[in-house]
Amino acid sequence: METRFAGLILAGGTGERYGGPKAFARLPDGRSFLAACAEALANAGAAPLLATLPPDVPSLTSPNLQGLPLPASGLAMFDSLRLGLERLLADPVWGAVVVLPVDHPLVAPDTVRALVSSDAEAALPLHDGKHGHPVKLSRRLAEAIVARDLAGPTLREVLRSVGTVDVPVDDPGVTANCNTPDALAAVWARFGR
């Protein structure tokens, strides 16, 4: 039986290194980082689909993507994750969630599908021997994070404590961190997606 899964895009940062919120930064093909991430998750079958956003961002108008403005600027990414998971847990139908930071806008839908098909509580993509994003969490782990039964300063710490399964993928987008304009230019020149 196929697992229904939610998608969570972490896009609540101020984007200081980028010069503004990365959610609205543009890829050379014209799409925003947020749109590219949402497209990858939606094309893989994620529903519901939620993005955490900076507090001063107006509501999203996409019918397929809900926005969750964060209550304050400068929250740690783990706090953004927890708030997003809390909102998603109101929907009882999904069994897993795929969490994608907005500065990884080149992830392929096949990667998302591969992660979701893993029976693991937590799964990470592995490309050319390197871990990347997104990460798949079971609903049980999401509930534990929201309840603060699993807390870390970072998701990486939580994943170390619970253990993860590596899912090999042929997708350089999982390690293509576009956290500055120069990083985006270098990634685009290498992969040309």
XYZ file of N, CA and C in Angstrom:
579
model
N 0.839 -1.180 0.000
C 0.000 0.000 0.000
C 0.889 1.252 0.000
N 0.561 2.194 -0.831
C 1.348 3.417 -0.955
C 1.071 4.354 0.219
N 2.141 4.900 0.770
C 2.020 5.825 1.898
C 1.650 7.210 1.405
N 0.603 7.780 1.986
C 0.322 9.201 1.727
C 1.323 10.003 2.515
N 1.818 11.059 1.899
C 2.831 11.846 2.596
C 2.606 13.325 2.392
N 3.036 14.063 3.387
C 2.967 15.523 3.355
C 4.317 16.067 2.906
N 4.311 17.321 2.497
C 5.547 18.010 2.150
C 5.672 19.274 2.979
N 6.867 19.526 3.496
C 7.129 20.718 4.295
C 8.371 21.406 3.748
N 8.196 22.635 3.286
C 9.308 23.437 2.785
C 9.681 24.435 3.873
N 10.929 24.382 4.308
C 11.414 25.313 5.329
C 11.941 26.553 4.625
N 11.139 27.621 4.659
C 11.462 28.851 3.929
C 11.272 30.086 4.804
N 11.412 29.927 6.111
C 11.123 31.025 7.029
C 12.285 31.940 7.354
N 13.448 31.659 6.796
C 14.619 32.474 7.119
C 14.603 33.826 6.428
N 15.421 34.723 6.944
C 15.500 36.073 6.371
C 16.410 36.132 5.156
N 17.220 35.120 4.939
C 18.078 35.068 3.763
C 19.174 36.115 3.759
N 19.771 36.350 4.909
C 20.803 37.387 5.007
C 21.951 37.149 4.032
N 22.409 35.896 3.908
C 23.514 35.610 2.983
C 23.085 35.754 1.531
N 21.785 35.639 1.296
C 21.291 35.715 -0.075
C 20.893 37.138 -0.466
N 20.690 37.989 0.510
C 20.260 39.354 0.217
C 18.754 39.526 0.283
N 18.064 38.574 0.868
C 16.614 38.601 1.009
C 16.113 37.186 1.173
N 14.825 37.008 1.484
C 14.291 35.660 1.685
C 14.545 34.762 0.474
N 15.142 33.605 0.730
C 15.470 32.679 -0.362
C 14.218 32.118 -1.032
N 13.107 32.113 -0.318
C 11.875 31.594 -0.912
C 11.558 32.279 -2.234
N 11.906 33.564 -2.337
C 11.537 34.337 -3.523
C 12.720 34.617 -4.442
N 13.884 34.037 -4.117
C 15.030 34.109 -5.031
C 14.662 33.346 -6.300
N 15.265 33.721 -7.399
C 14.913 33.130 -8.698
C 16.018 32.229 -9.233
N 15.596 31.109 -9.769
C 16.484 30.255 -10.547
C 16.675 30.888 -11.919
N 17.733 30.536 -12.633
C 17.917 31.089 -13.979
C 16.754 30.797 -14.936
N 15.956 29.764 -14.655
C 14.802 29.477 -15.519
C 13.577 30.317 -15.158
N 13.707 31.203 -14.151
C 12.626 32.119 -13.793
C 11.777 31.698 -12.614
N 11.821 30.432 -12.238
C 11.021 29.976 -11.095
C 11.640 30.457 -9.792
N 10.788 30.739 -8.810
C 11.306 31.040 -7.479
C 11.767 29.735 -6.835
N 12.658 29.856 -5.862
C 13.092 28.672 -5.123
C 11.878 27.968 -4.521
N 10.957 28.759 -3.953
C 9.771 28.184 -3.327
C 8.935 27.420 -4.343
N 8.727 28.005 -5.517
C 7.939 27.332 -6.556
C 8.614 26.042 -7.010
N 9.937 26.062 -7.160
C 10.658 24.867 -7.600
C 10.552 23.749 -6.562
N 10.691 24.095 -5.292
C 10.561 23.095 -4.229
C 9.138 22.531 -4.182
N 8.155 23.416 -4.260
C 6.754 22.981 -4.227
C 6.437 22.083 -5.417
N 6.972 22.427 -6.571
C 6.747 21.623 -7.774
C 7.321 20.217 -7.605
N 8.535 20.112 -7.082
C 9.150 18.793 -6.889
C 8.329 17.939 -5.929
N 7.913 18.529 -4.821
C 7.129 17.778 -3.839
C 5.752 17.408 -4.382
N 5.077 18.359 -5.013
C 3.738 18.090 -5.559
C 3.795 17.044 -6.667
N 4.784 17.139 -7.550
C 4.903 16.167 -8.639
C 5.216 14.764 -8.130
N 5.771 14.675 -6.931
C 6.023 13.369 -6.321
C 4.794 12.844 -5.585
N 3.783 13.703 -5.387
C 2.545 13.277 -4.745
C 2.305 13.799 -3.345
N 3.085 14.765 -2.889
C 2.902 15.293 -1.533
C 1.584 16.043 -1.405
N 0.831 15.705 -0.359
C -0.404 16.420 -0.027
C -0.754 16.051 1.407
N -0.901 17.018 2.258
C -0.839 18.464 2.043
C 0.599 18.941 1.852
N 0.704 20.184 1.399
C 1.991 20.817 1.130
C 2.007 22.173 1.830
N 3.018 22.380 2.683
C 3.096 23.574 3.525
C 4.491 24.173 3.441
N 4.564 25.503 3.455
C 5.847 26.207 3.528
C 5.835 27.140 4.724
N 6.862 27.049 5.562
C 7.038 28.062 6.594
C 7.636 29.286 5.910
N 7.207 30.473 6.334
C 7.593 31.717 5.659
C 8.035 32.762 6.675
N 8.818 33.751 6.240
C 9.148 34.849 7.149
C 7.869 35.536 7.632
N 7.895 36.142 8.815
C 6.674 36.708 9.398
C 6.010 37.798 8.575
N 6.758 38.555 7.809
C 6.186 39.692 7.086
C 5.755 39.365 5.662
N 5.731 38.093 5.305
C 5.344 37.697 3.953
C 3.827 37.591 3.868
N 3.230 38.175 2.832
C 1.776 38.045 2.683
C 1.388 36.598 2.379
N 0.134 36.308 2.490
C -0.369 34.958 2.245
C -0.031 34.491 0.838
N 0.136 33.189 0.711
C 0.352 32.591 -0.605
C -0.990 32.447 -1.302
N -0.963 32.510 -2.612
C -2.206 32.381 -3.369
C -2.287 31.062 -4.124
N -1.371 30.152 -3.884
C -1.372 28.866 -4.566
C -2.393 27.930 -3.929
N -3.226 27.284 -4.745
C -4.199 26.355 -4.170
C -3.541 25.077 -3.635
N -2.336 24.746 -4.119
C -1.679 23.503 -3.722
C -0.689 23.672 -2.582
N -0.384 24.913 -2.211
C 0.641 25.178 -1.208
C 0.103 26.141 -0.163
N 0.103 25.697 1.086
C -0.292 26.567 2.192
C 0.951 27.256 2.735
N 0.787 28.491 3.167
C 1.885 29.213 3.792
C 1.651 29.355 5.281
N 2.711 29.246 6.045
C 2.653 29.440 7.490
C 3.679 30.506 7.862
N 3.244 31.792 7.943
C 4.178 32.822 8.397
C 4.604 32.536 9.837
N 5.895 32.586 10.079
C 6.415 32.324 11.421
C 6.085 33.489 12.350
N 5.963 33.232 13.650
C 5.560 34.291 14.581
C 6.618 35.365 14.808
N 7.872 35.079 14.484
C 8.938 36.063 14.710
C 10.097 35.797 13.764
N 10.850 36.831 13.451
C 12.071 36.675 12.667
C 13.148 36.043 13.530
N 14.069 35.388 12.875
C 15.231 34.877 13.580
C 15.023 33.584 14.337
N 13.901 32.900 14.119
C 13.720 31.602 14.763
C 14.734 30.617 14.195
N 15.174 29.697 15.026
C 16.061 28.637 14.554
C 15.299 27.753 13.572
N 16.037 27.137 12.645
C 15.387 26.281 11.661
C 14.616 25.147 12.337
N 15.127 24.641 13.466
C 14.428 23.567 14.162
C 13.077 24.040 14.688
N 12.993 25.290 15.132
C 11.710 25.846 15.575
C 10.745 25.969 14.403
N 11.260 26.387 13.258
C 10.450 26.468 12.045
C 9.931 25.080 11.666
N 10.798 24.088 11.754
C 10.410 22.702 11.485
C 9.294 22.273 12.427
N 9.474 22.515 13.711
C 8.479 22.093 14.701
C 7.126 22.752 14.455
N 7.126 24.056 14.161
C 5.868 24.759 13.894
C 5.197 24.235 12.625
N 5.982 23.960 11.597
C 5.420 23.405 10.368
C 4.831 22.024 10.585
N 5.555 21.177 11.308
C 5.042 19.836 11.598
C 3.770 19.902 12.429
N 3.748 20.814 13.392
C 2.552 20.978 14.230
C 1.330 21.300 13.365
N 1.487 22.205 12.412
C 0.375 22.555 11.515
C -0.023 21.344 10.670
N 0.950 20.634 10.121
C 0.647 19.489 9.263
C -0.030 18.353 10.022
N 0.297 18.189 11.291
C -0.285 17.090 12.064
C -1.788 17.243 12.275
N -2.343 18.409 11.974
C -3.799 18.584 12.037
C -4.497 17.744 10.968
N -3.764 17.348 9.941
C -4.301 16.500 8.874
C -3.963 15.048 9.215
N -4.966 14.220 9.486
C -4.695 12.864 9.960
C -4.339 11.846 8.885
N -4.322 12.218 7.619
C -4.238 11.198 6.574
C -2.833 10.811 6.135
N -1.826 11.571 6.489
C -0.493 11.235 5.985
C 0.294 10.402 6.988
N 1.167 9.546 6.444
C 1.978 8.669 7.279
C 3.438 9.057 7.340
N 3.850 9.969 6.462
C 5.236 10.436 6.427
C 5.237 11.874 5.933
N 6.341 12.570 6.207
C 6.503 13.938 5.718
C 7.900 14.051 5.123
N 7.985 14.740 4.007
C 9.274 15.029 3.384
C 9.571 16.500 3.640
N 10.705 16.753 4.298
C 11.102 18.103 4.704
C 12.217 18.582 3.783
N 11.959 19.705 3.106
C 12.897 20.226 2.109
C 13.237 21.680 2.417
N 14.498 21.981 2.728
C 14.886 23.388 2.883
C 14.784 24.105 1.538
N 14.323 25.333 1.550
C 14.078 26.072 0.310
C 15.358 26.338 -0.477
N 16.520 26.255 0.179
C 17.759 26.501 -0.562
C 18.284 25.259 -1.283
N 17.429 24.251 -1.408
C 17.707 23.067 -2.228
C 16.618 22.936 -3.301
N 16.519 23.921 -4.203
C 15.403 23.949 -5.155
C 15.559 23.042 -6.374
N 16.625 22.264 -6.440
C 16.860 21.445 -7.630
C 16.644 19.958 -7.389
N 15.997 19.600 -6.301
C 15.707 18.200 -5.998
C 14.662 17.675 -6.986
N 14.875 16.460 -7.461
C 13.968 15.841 -8.430
C 12.821 15.110 -7.728
N 11.637 15.090 -8.344
C 10.518 14.344 -7.761
C 10.833 12.866 -7.523
N 11.644 12.246 -8.397
C 11.998 10.834 -8.203
C 12.731 10.609 -6.884
N 13.514 11.584 -6.460
C 14.203 11.482 -5.172
C 13.192 11.459 -4.034
N 12.211 12.329 -4.107
C 11.164 12.372 -3.079
C 10.440 11.030 -3.034
N 10.094 10.491 -4.196
C 9.403 9.194 -4.248
C 10.264 8.086 -3.636
N 11.559 8.105 -3.933
C 12.463 7.081 -3.392
C 12.514 7.148 -1.867
N 12.571 8.351 -1.321
C 12.591 8.498 0.137
C 11.305 7.970 0.759
N 10.180 8.328 0.163
C 8.882 7.920 0.714
C 8.696 6.409 0.625
N 9.279 5.784 -0.389
C 9.117 4.336 -0.539
C 9.934 3.549 0.489
N 10.851 4.212 1.171
C 11.616 3.560 2.230
C 10.707 3.300 3.428
N 10.859 2.133 4.033
C 10.078 1.803 5.230
C 10.656 2.419 6.498
N 11.757 3.115 6.375
C 12.454 3.663 7.539
C 11.661 4.782 8.200
N 11.879 4.934 9.503
C 11.300 6.058 10.244
C 11.886 7.379 9.754
N 13.169 7.352 9.390
C 13.855 8.538 8.873
C 14.776 8.094 7.744
N 14.731 8.821 6.636
C 15.552 8.466 5.478
C 16.184 9.717 4.888
N 17.435 9.560 4.453
C 18.192 10.643 3.824
C 18.655 10.202 2.448
N 18.641 11.114 1.467
C 19.185 10.762 0.161
C 20.713 10.741 0.210
N 21.288 9.852 -0.572
C 22.741 9.729 -0.674
C 23.116 9.789 -2.147
N 23.921 10.791 -2.507
C 24.371 10.953 -3.897
C 25.890 11.077 -3.907
N 26.530 10.214 -4.670
C 27.997 10.219 -4.758
C 28.655 10.209 -3.383
N 28.108 9.408 -2.476
C 28.692 9.259 -1.149
C 28.400 10.391 -0.183
N 27.553 11.344 -0.581
C 27.243 12.490 0.284
C 25.753 12.530 0.597
N 25.448 12.795 1.871
C 24.052 12.995 2.261
C 23.584 14.363 1.793
N 22.284 14.470 1.596
C 21.715 15.748 1.185
C 20.310 15.912 1.719
N 19.538 16.699 1.012
C 18.145 16.983 1.353
C 17.285 16.581 0.170
N 16.020 16.282 0.431
C 15.237 16.417 1.665
C 15.428 15.217 2.598
N 14.718 15.268 3.709
C 14.698 14.165 4.658
C 13.253 13.695 4.799
N 13.105 12.390 4.908
C 11.772 11.815 5.142
C 11.663 11.435 6.609
N 10.562 11.839 7.236
C 10.273 11.485 8.623
C 8.935 10.762 8.683
N 8.844 9.748 9.519
C 7.549 9.106 9.744
C 6.660 10.054 10.541
N 5.383 9.790 10.504
C 4.450 10.591 11.303
C 4.800 10.487 12.788
N 5.194 9.292 13.224
C 5.552 9.094 14.630
C 6.707 10.006 15.037
N 7.726 10.123 14.186
C 8.840 11.024 14.494
C 8.387 12.478 14.486
N 7.528 12.830 13.531
C 7.005 14.204 13.484
C 6.254 14.528 14.774
N 5.433 13.592 15.236
C 4.697 13.802 16.488
C 5.655 13.957 17.667
N 6.714 13.169 17.695
C 7.685 13.246 18.792
C 8.433 14.580 18.777
N 8.723 15.103 17.600
C 9.390 16.407 17.502
C 8.464 17.510 18.011
N 7.213 17.468 17.601
C 6.251 18.486 18.039
C 6.026 18.407 19.548
N 5.956 17.189 20.089
C 5.748 17.004 21.532
C 7.017 17.285 22.342
N 8.098 17.576 21.644
C 9.412 17.836 22.260
C 9.990 16.606 22.938
N 9.499 15.415 22.548
C 10.112 14.171 23.016
C 11.450 13.964 22.312
N 11.541 14.468 21.111
C 12.796 14.465 20.352
C 13.144 15.915 20.101
N 14.135 16.397 20.775
C 14.520 17.795 20.597
C 16.012 17.856 20.355
N 16.379 18.769 19.541
C 17.796 18.984 19.319
C 17.983 20.451 19.080
N 19.177 20.859 18.994
C 19.314 22.200 18.459
C 19.089 22.177 16.948
N 19.257 20.976 16.349
C 19.080 20.835 14.899
C 18.402 19.506 14.593
N 17.852 19.416 13.392
C 17.283 18.151 12.941
C 18.383 17.102 12.823
N 19.571 17.514 12.438
C 20.692 16.570 12.322
C 20.907 15.825 13.647
N 20.824 16.545 14.768
C 20.989 15.910 16.085
C 19.872 14.897 16.341
N 18.658 15.256 15.991
C 17.532 14.329 16.164
C 17.749 13.086 15.314
N 18.156 13.278 14.069
C 18.364 12.136 13.181
C 19.469 11.226 13.698
N 20.520 11.798 14.257
C 21.583 10.971 14.851
C 21.029 10.118 15.992
N 20.122 10.690 16.770
C 19.605 9.961 17.933
C 18.658 8.832 17.537
N 17.951 8.972 16.421
C 16.994 7.933 16.023
C 17.552 7.004 14.960
N 18.590 7.436 14.258
C 19.144 6.639 13.169
C 18.377 6.874 11.881
N 19.086 6.815 10.782
C 18.468 7.022 9.473
C 18.870 5.899 8.533
N 18.121 5.780 7.468
C 18.452 4.872 6.380
C 18.900 5.728 5.208
N 20.002 5.334 4.586
C 20.471 6.015 3.384
C 19.715 5.481 2.178
N 19.234 6.390 1.343
C 18.549 6.019 0.106
C 19.398 6.542 -1.053
N 20.123 5.651 -1.748
C 20.944 6.102 -2.874
C 20.064 6.667 -3.990
N 20.455 7.835 -4.495
C 19.708 8.483 -5.579
C 20.689 9.014 -6.618
N 20.221 9.092 -7.843
C 21.011 9.670 -8.930
C 20.505 11.089 -9.162
N 20.692 11.936 -8.158
C 20.152 13.292 -8.195
C 21.136 14.255 -7.541
N 21.921 14.979 -8.343
C 22.857 15.937 -7.756
C 22.157 17.086 -7.036
N 20.863 17.260 -7.267
C 20.119 18.323 -6.599
C 20.060 18.167 -5.091
N 20.256 16.947 -4.582
C 20.156 16.734 -3.136
C 21.311 17.375 -2.376
N 22.434 17.573 -3.049
C 23.585 18.215 -2.398
C 23.840 19.611 -2.952
N 22.954 20.100 -3.792
C 23.118 21.415 -4.428
C 22.523 22.500 -3.544
N 23.297 22.950 -2.566
C 22.847 23.970 -1.624
C 23.030 25.349 -2.248
N 21.939 26.025 -2.516
C 21.951 27.344 -3.172
C 21.730 28.438 -2.134
N 22.605 28.512 -1.139
C 22.368 29.458 -0.046
C 22.956 30.846 -0.273
N 23.635 31.057 -1.402
C 24.099 32.392 -1.800
C 23.936 32.509 -3.311
N 23.899 33.717 -3.863
C 23.831 33.857 -5.323
C 25.015 33.183 -6.024
N 26.204 33.264 -5.443
C 27.368 32.609 -6.049
C 27.218 31.093 -6.049
N 26.679 30.543 -4.963
C 26.455 29.095 -4.897
C 25.445 28.662 -5.953
N 24.382 29.445 -6.134
C 23.402 29.128 -7.170
C 24.056 29.141 -8.546
N 24.852 30.154 -8.841
C 25.514 30.245 -10.149
C 26.414 29.039 -10.388
N 27.148 28.625 -9.362
C 28.038 27.474 -9.504
C 27.249 26.187 -9.721
N 26.176 26.016 -8.961
C 25.342 24.821 -9.101
C 24.698 24.783 -10.482
N 24.164 25.907 -10.921
C 23.488 25.952 -12.219
C 24.472 25.666 -13.348
N 25.686 26.184 -13.225
C 26.712 25.934 -14.245
C 27.080 24.453 -14.298
N 27.109 23.791 -13.140
C 27.459 22.365 -13.094
C 26.344 21.470 -13.589
N 25.124 21.743 -13.148
C 24.030 20.811 -13.417
C 23.087 21.279 -14.507
N 23.000 22.577 -14.714
C 22.185 23.132 -15.785
C 20.753 22.673 -15.826
N 20.155 22.536 -14.673
C 18.746 22.110 -14.660
C 17.851 23.264 -14.978
